[in-house]
Structure formats: structure tokens, C-alpha cells
Amino acid sequence: MVFVCIGNSCRSPIAEGIAAHIASDVMEVSSAGVAALGRVQSMTKSTLTKNGYPADGLESKPCEDVDLGGADIIINMTGRPGQEVFQDASRVEDWDVEDPYGSDAVTYQRIFEDIERRVVELVGRVRMSDAGEFKVRNPREKGSGRGIEGGRTGERGLG
């Protein structure tokens, strides 16, 4: 599983840190950015740590440095629809998650809680599926958490 956002500095490292901690028994987790910043924001690391998740080893890296082709699931948090970002969007699930880049601790915490809820739900779906049978959610599925509904994600920030 690969979590992708703009800069691989905020949102996708938060998701990677959570998923790696709670689901290492069922998935290999990584993250990347379509325009990687090259560093994970200190507020990202401190928010993870404050909430009981390890932040050691998180790195900001470009999509070219991860195996997107080998990923069973790609979680897209770029703010753009997956079919616009990835050549093969069949394994892409779009999450509309606000970008906290440059924001305060309260904003990071709120966005952390949103991502944590989504990751826990995703891990639950993976655990309930048969090996190799997991399907990404269709944007029209009730409760899918998919779609770009005009949130403040994407273009303004790097996370």
C-alpha cells in the first residue's frame, strides 16, 4: 500500500506512520509525493508522536522512488482525482483530506484524526478481505470516503 499526497511531508507520512504501526501484519506500507518536498514536517512527526505513533524513519520521497506498479492499493490524497494523477487508477482510492502544510498544531491534530479514522477503516476492510481479493472503493459507494468534493486539499500546500 502506498499513500500519496503532494509533498510527502504531511498527509501521506501521517497515514504511513499510522498504517505501519497498526497493520504491519497485513500490509507493507510506504508513502510518496507527486512533488516531494524532501523532508517530513516537524509538526507531522510531533503530531504522530503525541498520538502514540512512531515517526522515526519517515522520509519524504517522490513517487518515482516507490513501487507504485507493485502496490495493491494506492491512497491518493493529492486533491486531484486518481485518474488524473496515475496512469492506472484501478487500484487508486481517492481521499479528500485537507492539507495541513504551514498550519498550527490544532489543525494538524484535526487532520491527523481524520486520517487515523480513514486508515483504521481501510485496515479493517483489508483484514476482512480474502488474500489478494481487496478492492478499492468506488467513489459512488456509500461511506467510501472517496471523491474530491472541493475541500482545501492539493494545490495550496505540500503535505
Short mmCIF file of N, CA and C in Angstrom, two decimals:
data_model
loop_
_atom_site.label_atom_id
_atom_site.label_comp_id
_atom_site.label_asym_id
_atom_site.label_seq_id
_atom_site.Cartn_x
_atom_site.Cartn_y
_atom_site.Cartn_z
N MET A 1 0.85 -1.16 0.00
CA MET A 1 0.00 0.00 0.00
C MET A 1 0.90 1.23 0.00
N VAL A 2 0.52 2.20 -0.84
CA VAL A 2 1.26 3.45 -0.90
C VAL A 2 0.28 4.60 -0.71
N PHE A 3 0.61 5.49 0.22
CA PHE A 3 -0.14 6.71 0.44
C PHE A 3 0.56 7.82 -0.31
N VAL A 4 -0.17 8.58 -1.12
CA VAL A 4 0.43 9.62 -1.96
C VAL A 4 -0.28 10.95 -1.71
N CYS A 5 0.53 12.00 -1.52
CA CYS A 5 0.00 13.35 -1.45
C CYS A 5 0.90 14.24 -2.31
N ILE A 6 0.88 15.53 -2.10
CA ILE A 6 1.67 16.44 -2.93
C ILE A 6 3.16 16.35 -2.55
N GLY A 7 3.50 16.78 -1.35
CA GLY A 7 4.91 16.89 -0.96
C GLY A 7 5.47 15.75 -0.15
N ASN A 8 4.62 14.77 0.21
CA ASN A 8 5.03 13.67 1.08
C ASN A 8 5.71 14.22 2.33
N SER A 9 5.04 15.23 2.88
CA SER A 9 5.58 15.94 4.03
C SER A 9 4.61 15.98 5.20
N CYS A 10 3.31 15.82 4.92
CA CYS A 10 2.30 15.91 5.98
C CYS A 10 1.32 14.73 5.92
N ARG A 11 0.38 14.78 4.98
CA ARG A 11 -0.72 13.81 4.96
C ARG A 11 -0.27 12.37 4.74
N SER A 12 0.48 12.12 3.69
CA SER A 12 0.87 10.73 3.41
C SER A 12 1.82 10.16 4.46
N PRO A 13 2.77 10.94 5.02
CA PRO A 13 3.56 10.37 6.12
C PRO A 13 2.73 10.07 7.37
N ILE A 14 1.70 10.89 7.64
CA ILE A 14 0.83 10.60 8.77
C ILE A 14 0.15 9.26 8.54
N ALA A 15 -0.41 9.08 7.35
CA ALA A 15 -1.09 7.81 7.02
C ALA A 15 -0.12 6.64 7.07
N GLU A 16 1.08 6.82 6.53
CA GLU A 16 2.08 5.76 6.56
C GLU A 16 2.43 5.38 8.00
N GLY A 17 2.66 6.39 8.85
CA GLY A 17 3.01 6.12 10.24
C GLY A 17 1.93 5.35 10.98
N ILE A 18 0.69 5.73 10.77
CA ILE A 18 -0.43 5.04 11.42
C ILE A 18 -0.55 3.62 10.90
N ALA A 19 -0.60 3.46 9.58
CA ALA A 19 -0.80 2.13 8.98
C ALA A 19 0.35 1.19 9.31
N ALA A 20 1.58 1.69 9.28
CA ALA A 20 2.72 0.83 9.60
C ALA A 20 2.64 0.33 11.03
N HIS A 21 2.12 1.15 11.91
CA HIS A 21 2.04 0.78 13.32
C HIS A 21 0.90 -0.19 13.62
N ILE A 22 -0.25 -0.01 12.97
CA ILE A 22 -1.40 -0.84 13.30
C ILE A 22 -1.64 -2.01 12.35
N ALA A 23 -0.93 -2.04 11.21
CA ALA A 23 -1.27 -3.07 10.21
C ALA A 23 -0.06 -3.74 9.58
N SER A 24 1.08 -3.70 10.23
CA SER A 24 2.28 -4.30 9.63
C SER A 24 2.13 -5.81 9.43
N ASP A 25 1.16 -6.41 10.12
CA ASP A 25 0.93 -7.85 9.96
C ASP A 25 0.16 -8.18 8.69
N VAL A 26 -0.51 -7.19 8.08
CA VAL A 26 -1.30 -7.48 6.88
C VAL A 26 -0.91 -6.66 5.66
N MET A 27 -0.01 -5.70 5.81
CA MET A 27 0.36 -4.89 4.65
C MET A 27 1.74 -4.27 4.82
N GLU A 28 2.39 -4.10 3.68
CA GLU A 28 3.61 -3.31 3.60
C GLU A 28 3.17 -1.90 3.22
N VAL A 29 3.70 -0.92 3.93
CA VAL A 29 3.23 0.45 3.78
C VAL A 29 4.38 1.36 3.37
N SER A 30 4.06 2.29 2.49
CA SER A 30 5.01 3.32 2.09
C SER A 30 4.23 4.59 1.80
N SER A 31 4.95 5.66 1.52
CA SER A 31 4.30 6.90 1.10
C SER A 31 5.22 7.62 0.13
N ALA A 32 4.61 8.53 -0.63
CA ALA A 32 5.38 9.28 -1.63
C ALA A 32 4.63 10.57 -1.95
N GLY A 33 5.31 11.45 -2.67
CA GLY A 33 4.70 12.70 -3.09
C GLY A 33 4.87 12.93 -4.57
N VAL A 34 3.86 13.52 -5.20
CA VAL A 34 3.97 13.81 -6.63
C VAL A 34 4.98 14.94 -6.87
N ALA A 35 5.24 15.75 -5.86
CA ALA A 35 6.27 16.79 -5.90
C ALA A 35 6.93 16.81 -4.52
N ALA A 36 7.63 15.74 -4.21
CA ALA A 36 8.18 15.53 -2.87
C ALA A 36 9.01 16.72 -2.39
N LEU A 37 8.73 17.14 -1.17
CA LEU A 37 9.42 18.27 -0.57
C LEU A 37 10.84 17.92 -0.14
N GLY A 38 11.07 16.64 0.18
CA GLY A 38 12.39 16.22 0.60
C GLY A 38 12.57 16.14 2.10
N ARG A 39 11.56 16.56 2.84
CA ARG A 39 11.60 16.45 4.30
C ARG A 39 10.18 16.34 4.84
N VAL A 40 10.05 15.57 5.91
CA VAL A 40 8.77 15.46 6.61
C VAL A 40 8.71 16.60 7.61
N GLN A 41 7.61 17.32 7.62
CA GLN A 41 7.45 18.47 8.51
C GLN A 41 7.57 18.04 9.97
N SER A 42 8.21 18.87 10.78
CA SER A 42 8.37 18.56 12.20
C SER A 42 7.01 18.45 12.89
N MET A 43 6.03 19.25 12.46
CA MET A 43 4.69 19.18 13.04
C MET A 43 4.03 17.83 12.72
N THR A 44 4.34 17.25 11.58
CA THR A 44 3.84 15.92 11.22
C THR A 44 4.38 14.90 12.22
N LYS A 45 5.69 14.95 12.43
CA LYS A 45 6.33 13.99 13.34
C LYS A 45 5.84 14.18 14.78
N SER A 46 5.74 15.42 15.23
CA SER A 46 5.32 15.65 16.61
C SER A 46 3.86 15.25 16.81
N THR A 47 3.01 15.44 15.81
CA THR A 47 1.61 15.04 15.94
C THR A 47 1.50 13.51 16.02
N LEU A 48 2.24 12.81 15.19
CA LEU A 48 2.24 11.35 15.27
C LEU A 48 2.71 10.89 16.65
N THR A 49 3.83 11.43 17.11
CA THR A 49 4.40 11.03 18.40
C THR A 49 3.43 11.34 19.55
N LYS A 50 2.83 12.51 19.53
CA LYS A 50 1.89 12.91 20.57
C LYS A 50 0.71 11.94 20.66
N ASN A 51 0.37 11.33 19.53
CA ASN A 51 -0.77 10.41 19.48
C ASN A 51 -0.36 8.94 19.59
N GLY A 52 0.89 8.70 19.96
CA GLY A 52 1.34 7.34 20.24
C GLY A 52 1.84 6.54 19.06
N TYR A 53 2.15 7.21 17.96
CA TYR A 53 2.66 6.52 16.77
C TYR A 53 4.13 6.90 16.55
N PRO A 54 4.98 5.94 16.23
CA PRO A 54 6.38 6.27 15.97
C PRO A 54 6.51 7.06 14.66
N ALA A 55 7.42 8.03 14.66
CA ALA A 55 7.67 8.84 13.47
C ALA A 55 9.07 8.62 12.93
N ASP A 56 9.85 7.80 13.61
CA ASP A 56 11.22 7.52 13.16
C ASP A 56 11.18 6.84 11.80
N GLY A 57 12.08 7.21 10.95
CA GLY A 57 12.21 6.56 9.65
C GLY A 57 11.32 7.11 8.56
N LEU A 58 10.42 8.03 8.89
CA LEU A 58 9.59 8.62 7.84
C LEU A 58 10.44 9.55 6.99
N GLU A 59 10.32 9.40 5.67
CA GLU A 59 11.09 10.22 4.73
C GLU A 59 10.16 10.76 3.66
N SER A 60 10.47 11.93 3.15
CA SER A 60 9.74 12.49 2.02
C SER A 60 10.44 12.05 0.75
N LYS A 61 9.72 11.32 -0.10
CA LYS A 61 10.32 10.81 -1.33
C LYS A 61 9.34 10.95 -2.49
N PRO A 62 9.86 11.08 -3.71
CA PRO A 62 8.99 11.20 -4.88
C PRO A 62 8.38 9.86 -5.27
N CYS A 63 7.29 9.92 -6.01
CA CYS A 63 6.62 8.70 -6.47
C CYS A 63 7.56 7.78 -7.24
N GLU A 64 8.53 8.37 -7.92
CA GLU A 64 9.47 7.57 -8.70
C GLU A 64 10.33 6.65 -7.83
N ASP A 65 10.43 6.96 -6.53
CA ASP A 65 11.26 6.18 -5.62
C ASP A 65 10.50 5.04 -4.93
N VAL A 66 9.21 4.88 -5.22
CA VAL A 66 8.44 3.78 -4.65
C VAL A 66 7.86 2.95 -5.79
N ASP A 67 7.49 1.73 -5.47
CA ASP A 67 6.97 0.81 -6.48
C ASP A 67 5.45 0.94 -6.59
N LEU A 68 5.00 1.98 -7.29
CA LEU A 68 3.56 2.17 -7.46
C LEU A 68 2.95 1.02 -8.25
N GLY A 69 3.68 0.51 -9.23
CA GLY A 69 3.17 -0.60 -10.04
C GLY A 69 2.95 -1.87 -9.25
N GLY A 70 3.72 -2.07 -8.20
CA GLY A 70 3.60 -3.27 -7.38
C GLY A 70 2.65 -3.10 -6.20
N ALA A 71 2.12 -1.90 -6.01
CA ALA A 71 1.23 -1.65 -4.87
C ALA A 71 -0.16 -2.23 -5.15
N ASP A 72 -0.70 -2.93 -4.16
CA ASP A 72 -2.07 -3.43 -4.28
C ASP A 72 -3.08 -2.29 -4.18
N ILE A 73 -2.74 -1.30 -3.36
CA ILE A 73 -3.64 -0.17 -3.12
C ILE A 73 -2.80 1.11 -3.13
N ILE A 74 -3.30 2.14 -3.79
CA ILE A 74 -2.70 3.47 -3.75
C ILE A 74 -3.76 4.41 -3.19
N ILE A 75 -3.46 5.04 -2.08
CA ILE A 75 -4.37 6.01 -1.49
C ILE A 75 -3.92 7.39 -1.95
N ASN A 76 -4.76 8.05 -2.71
CA ASN A 76 -4.46 9.33 -3.31
C ASN A 76 -5.03 10.46 -2.47
N MET A 77 -4.14 11.28 -1.90
CA MET A 77 -4.55 12.44 -1.11
C MET A 77 -4.03 13.73 -1.73
N THR A 78 -3.86 13.74 -3.06
CA THR A 78 -3.29 14.90 -3.74
C THR A 78 -4.29 16.03 -3.93
N GLY A 79 -5.57 15.73 -3.80
CA GLY A 79 -6.59 16.73 -4.08
C GLY A 79 -7.06 16.69 -5.52
N ARG A 80 -6.46 15.83 -6.31
CA ARG A 80 -6.88 15.65 -7.70
C ARG A 80 -7.37 14.21 -7.88
N PRO A 81 -8.34 13.97 -8.74
CA PRO A 81 -8.83 12.61 -8.97
C PRO A 81 -7.71 11.68 -9.42
N GLY A 82 -7.74 10.46 -8.91
CA GLY A 82 -6.71 9.48 -9.22
C GLY A 82 -6.47 9.26 -10.69
N GLN A 83 -7.52 9.30 -11.51
CA GLN A 83 -7.34 9.07 -12.93
C GLN A 83 -6.57 10.19 -13.61
N GLU A 84 -6.47 11.35 -12.95
CA GLU A 84 -5.66 12.45 -13.47
C GLU A 84 -4.20 12.35 -13.02
N VAL A 85 -3.96 11.62 -11.94
CA VAL A 85 -2.62 11.58 -11.34
C VAL A 85 -1.85 10.32 -11.71
N PHE A 86 -2.56 9.19 -11.84
CA PHE A 86 -1.91 7.90 -12.05
C PHE A 86 -2.31 7.29 -13.38
N GLN A 87 -1.34 6.64 -14.05
CA GLN A 87 -1.63 6.00 -15.33
C GLN A 87 -2.68 4.91 -15.19
N ASP A 88 -2.59 4.12 -14.14
CA ASP A 88 -3.57 3.06 -13.88
C ASP A 88 -4.27 3.39 -12.57
N ALA A 89 -5.49 3.87 -12.67
CA ALA A 89 -6.23 4.26 -11.47
C ALA A 89 -7.10 3.14 -10.91
N SER A 90 -6.96 1.93 -11.43
CA SER A 90 -7.82 0.83 -10.98
C SER A 90 -7.54 0.43 -9.53
N ARG A 91 -6.36 0.73 -9.02
CA ARG A 91 -6.01 0.39 -7.64
C ARG A 91 -5.93 1.62 -6.76
N VAL A 92 -6.47 2.73 -7.26
CA VAL A 92 -6.38 4.01 -6.56
C VAL A 92 -7.69 4.31 -5.85
N GLU A 93 -7.56 4.71 -4.58
CA GLU A 93 -8.70 5.18 -3.81
C GLU A 93 -8.42 6.64 -3.45
N ASP A 94 -9.31 7.54 -3.84
CA ASP A 94 -9.15 8.96 -3.57
C ASP A 94 -9.70 9.31 -2.20
N TRP A 95 -8.88 10.00 -1.40
CA TRP A 95 -9.32 10.52 -0.11
C TRP A 95 -9.23 12.04 -0.15
N ASP A 96 -10.31 12.70 0.16
CA ASP A 96 -10.34 14.15 0.23
C ASP A 96 -9.92 14.55 1.64
N VAL A 97 -8.63 14.87 1.80
CA VAL A 97 -8.06 15.20 3.10
C VAL A 97 -7.40 16.58 3.00
N GLU A 98 -7.80 17.47 3.88
CA GLU A 98 -7.22 18.81 3.91
C GLU A 98 -5.71 18.73 4.13
N ASP A 99 -4.99 19.63 3.50
CA ASP A 99 -3.54 19.69 3.63
C ASP A 99 -3.17 20.62 4.79
N PRO A 100 -2.49 20.10 5.82
CA PRO A 100 -2.15 20.95 6.97
C PRO A 100 -0.86 21.76 6.80
N TYR A 101 -0.17 21.62 5.67
CA TYR A 101 1.13 22.27 5.49
C TYR A 101 1.06 23.74 5.90
N GLY A 102 1.96 24.12 6.81
CA GLY A 102 2.05 25.51 7.27
C GLY A 102 1.02 25.89 8.32
N SER A 103 0.22 24.93 8.77
CA SER A 103 -0.83 25.22 9.75
C SER A 103 -0.34 25.01 11.18
N ASP A 104 -1.22 25.29 12.12
CA ASP A 104 -0.90 25.16 13.53
C ASP A 104 -1.17 23.75 14.05
N ALA A 105 -0.81 23.52 15.32
CA ALA A 105 -0.94 22.20 15.93
C ALA A 105 -2.38 21.72 16.00
N VAL A 106 -3.32 22.63 16.21
CA VAL A 106 -4.73 22.25 16.28
C VAL A 106 -5.21 21.71 14.93
N THR A 107 -4.80 22.35 13.86
CA THR A 107 -5.16 21.89 12.51
C THR A 107 -4.53 20.54 12.22
N TYR A 108 -3.25 20.39 12.55
CA TYR A 108 -2.59 19.09 12.35
C TYR A 108 -3.31 17.99 13.11
N GLN A 109 -3.72 18.28 14.34
CA GLN A 109 -4.41 17.27 15.15
C GLN A 109 -5.73 16.88 14.51
N ARG A 110 -6.49 17.86 14.05
CA ARG A 110 -7.78 17.57 13.41
C ARG A 110 -7.59 16.72 12.16
N ILE A 111 -6.61 17.06 11.36
CA ILE A 111 -6.35 16.31 10.14
C ILE A 111 -5.80 14.92 10.47
N PHE A 112 -4.94 14.84 11.49
CA PHE A 112 -4.46 13.54 11.97
C PHE A 112 -5.65 12.65 12.32
N GLU A 113 -6.61 13.17 13.06
CA GLU A 113 -7.77 12.37 13.48
C GLU A 113 -8.59 11.90 12.28
N ASP A 114 -8.72 12.74 11.26
CA ASP A 114 -9.42 12.36 10.04
C ASP A 114 -8.67 11.22 9.35
N ILE A 115 -7.36 11.37 9.20
CA ILE A 115 -6.55 10.33 8.54
C ILE A 115 -6.56 9.05 9.36
N GLU A 116 -6.42 9.16 10.67
CA GLU A 116 -6.43 7.96 11.51
C GLU A 116 -7.73 7.19 11.34
N ARG A 117 -8.86 7.88 11.35
CA ARG A 117 -10.16 7.24 11.17
C ARG A 117 -10.21 6.49 9.83
N ARG A 118 -9.73 7.14 8.78
CA ARG A 118 -9.75 6.54 7.44
C ARG A 118 -8.82 5.32 7.37
N VAL A 119 -7.63 5.44 7.97
CA VAL A 119 -6.68 4.33 7.93
C VAL A 119 -7.23 3.14 8.71
N VAL A 120 -7.80 3.38 9.88
CA VAL A 120 -8.37 2.29 10.68
C VAL A 120 -9.47 1.58 9.89
N GLU A 121 -10.32 2.35 9.23
CA GLU A 121 -11.39 1.77 8.41
C GLU A 121 -10.81 0.96 7.25
N LEU A 122 -9.80 1.51 6.59
CA LEU A 122 -9.15 0.82 5.47
C LEU A 122 -8.51 -0.49 5.92
N VAL A 123 -7.80 -0.44 7.03
CA VAL A 123 -7.16 -1.64 7.56
C VAL A 123 -8.22 -2.69 7.90
N GLY A 124 -9.34 -2.25 8.44
CA GLY A 124 -10.44 -3.18 8.72
C GLY A 124 -10.94 -3.85 7.45
N ARG A 125 -11.08 -3.09 6.38
CA ARG A 125 -11.51 -3.67 5.10
C ARG A 125 -10.49 -4.66 4.57
N VAL A 126 -9.20 -4.32 4.72
CA VAL A 126 -8.14 -5.23 4.25
C VAL A 126 -8.18 -6.52 5.07
N ARG A 127 -8.31 -6.39 6.38
CA ARG A 127 -8.36 -7.58 7.25
C ARG A 127 -9.57 -8.47 6.93
N MET A 128 -10.67 -7.88 6.51
CA MET A 128 -11.89 -8.64 6.23
C MET A 128 -11.88 -9.28 4.84
N SER A 129 -10.99 -8.83 3.96
CA SER A 129 -10.97 -9.36 2.60
C SER A 129 -10.10 -10.61 2.54
N ASP A 130 -10.39 -11.45 1.57
CA ASP A 130 -9.55 -12.61 1.32
C ASP A 130 -8.25 -12.15 0.69
N ALA A 131 -7.19 -12.90 0.90
CA ALA A 131 -5.88 -12.55 0.35
C ALA A 131 -5.99 -12.31 -1.15
N GLY A 132 -5.50 -11.17 -1.59
CA GLY A 132 -5.50 -10.83 -3.00
C GLY A 132 -6.85 -10.41 -3.54
N GLU A 133 -7.86 -10.32 -2.70
CA GLU A 133 -9.21 -10.01 -3.16
C GLU A 133 -9.68 -8.62 -2.76
N PHE A 134 -8.83 -7.81 -2.16
CA PHE A 134 -9.23 -6.47 -1.74
C PHE A 134 -9.53 -5.61 -2.97
N LYS A 135 -10.61 -4.88 -2.89
CA LYS A 135 -10.99 -3.97 -3.97
C LYS A 135 -11.07 -2.55 -3.42
N VAL A 136 -10.52 -1.60 -4.18
CA VAL A 136 -10.67 -0.21 -3.77
C VAL A 136 -12.12 0.18 -3.93
N ARG A 137 -12.54 1.15 -3.15
CA ARG A 137 -13.94 1.56 -3.17
C ARG A 137 -14.23 2.46 -4.36
N ASN A 138 -15.39 2.24 -4.93
CA ASN A 138 -15.90 3.08 -5.99
C ASN A 138 -16.33 4.41 -5.38
N PRO A 139 -16.08 5.53 -6.05
CA PRO A 139 -16.43 6.82 -5.46
C PRO A 139 -17.91 6.97 -5.17
N ARG A 140 -18.76 6.19 -5.79
CA ARG A 140 -20.20 6.30 -5.55
C ARG A 140 -20.68 5.39 -4.43
N GLU A 141 -19.80 4.56 -3.87
CA GLU A 141 -20.21 3.69 -2.77
C GLU A 141 -20.50 4.51 -1.54
N LYS A 142 -21.55 4.19 -0.86
CA LYS A 142 -21.90 4.89 0.38
C LYS A 142 -20.79 4.70 1.40
N GLY A 143 -20.35 5.81 1.99
CA GLY A 143 -19.34 5.75 3.03
C GLY A 143 -17.94 5.48 2.52
N SER A 144 -17.73 5.64 1.23
CA SER A 144 -16.43 5.28 0.67
C SER A 144 -15.33 6.24 1.06
N GLY A 145 -15.68 7.48 1.44
CA GLY A 145 -14.65 8.44 1.78
C GLY A 145 -13.87 8.91 0.58
N ARG A 146 -14.37 8.61 -0.61
CA ARG A 146 -13.67 8.98 -1.83
C ARG A 146 -14.26 10.23 -2.44
N GLY A 147 -13.55 10.70 -3.40
CA GLY A 147 -14.05 11.82 -4.18
C GLY A 147 -13.39 13.12 -3.76
N ILE A 148 -13.32 14.01 -4.69
CA ILE A 148 -12.76 15.32 -4.42
C ILE A 148 -13.96 16.26 -4.38
N GLU A 149 -14.36 16.64 -3.19
CA GLU A 149 -15.57 17.42 -3.02
C GLU A 149 -15.29 18.90 -2.84
N GLY A 150 -14.14 19.37 -3.29
CA GLY A 150 -13.86 20.79 -3.18
C GLY A 150 -13.29 21.20 -1.84
N GLY A 151 -12.69 20.27 -1.12
CA GLY A 151 -12.02 20.61 0.13
C GLY A 151 -10.80 21.45 -0.13
N ARG A 152 -10.08 21.78 0.91
CA ARG A 152 -8.93 22.67 0.76
C ARG A 152 -7.64 21.89 0.52
N THR A 153 -7.72 20.72 -0.06
CA THR A 153 -6.53 19.92 -0.29
C THR A 153 -5.81 20.34 -1.54
N GLY A 154 -4.64 19.79 -1.71
CA GLY A 154 -3.97 19.83 -3.01
C GLY A 154 -3.15 21.06 -3.26
N GLU A 155 -3.60 21.88 -4.17
CA GLU A 155 -2.77 22.87 -4.79
C GLU A 155 -2.11 23.84 -3.83
N ARG A 156 -2.72 24.16 -2.69
CA ARG A 156 -2.15 25.20 -1.84
C ARG A 156 -0.93 24.74 -1.05
N GLY A 157 -0.81 23.47 -0.80
CA GLY A 157 0.25 23.03 0.10
C GLY A 157 1.10 21.93 -0.45
N LEU A 158 1.90 21.37 0.42
CA LEU A 158 2.86 20.36 0.02
C LEU A 158 2.69 19.06 0.77
N GLY A 159 1.77 18.96 1.68
CA GLY A 159 1.66 17.78 2.53
C GLY A 159 0.84 16.73 1.93
#
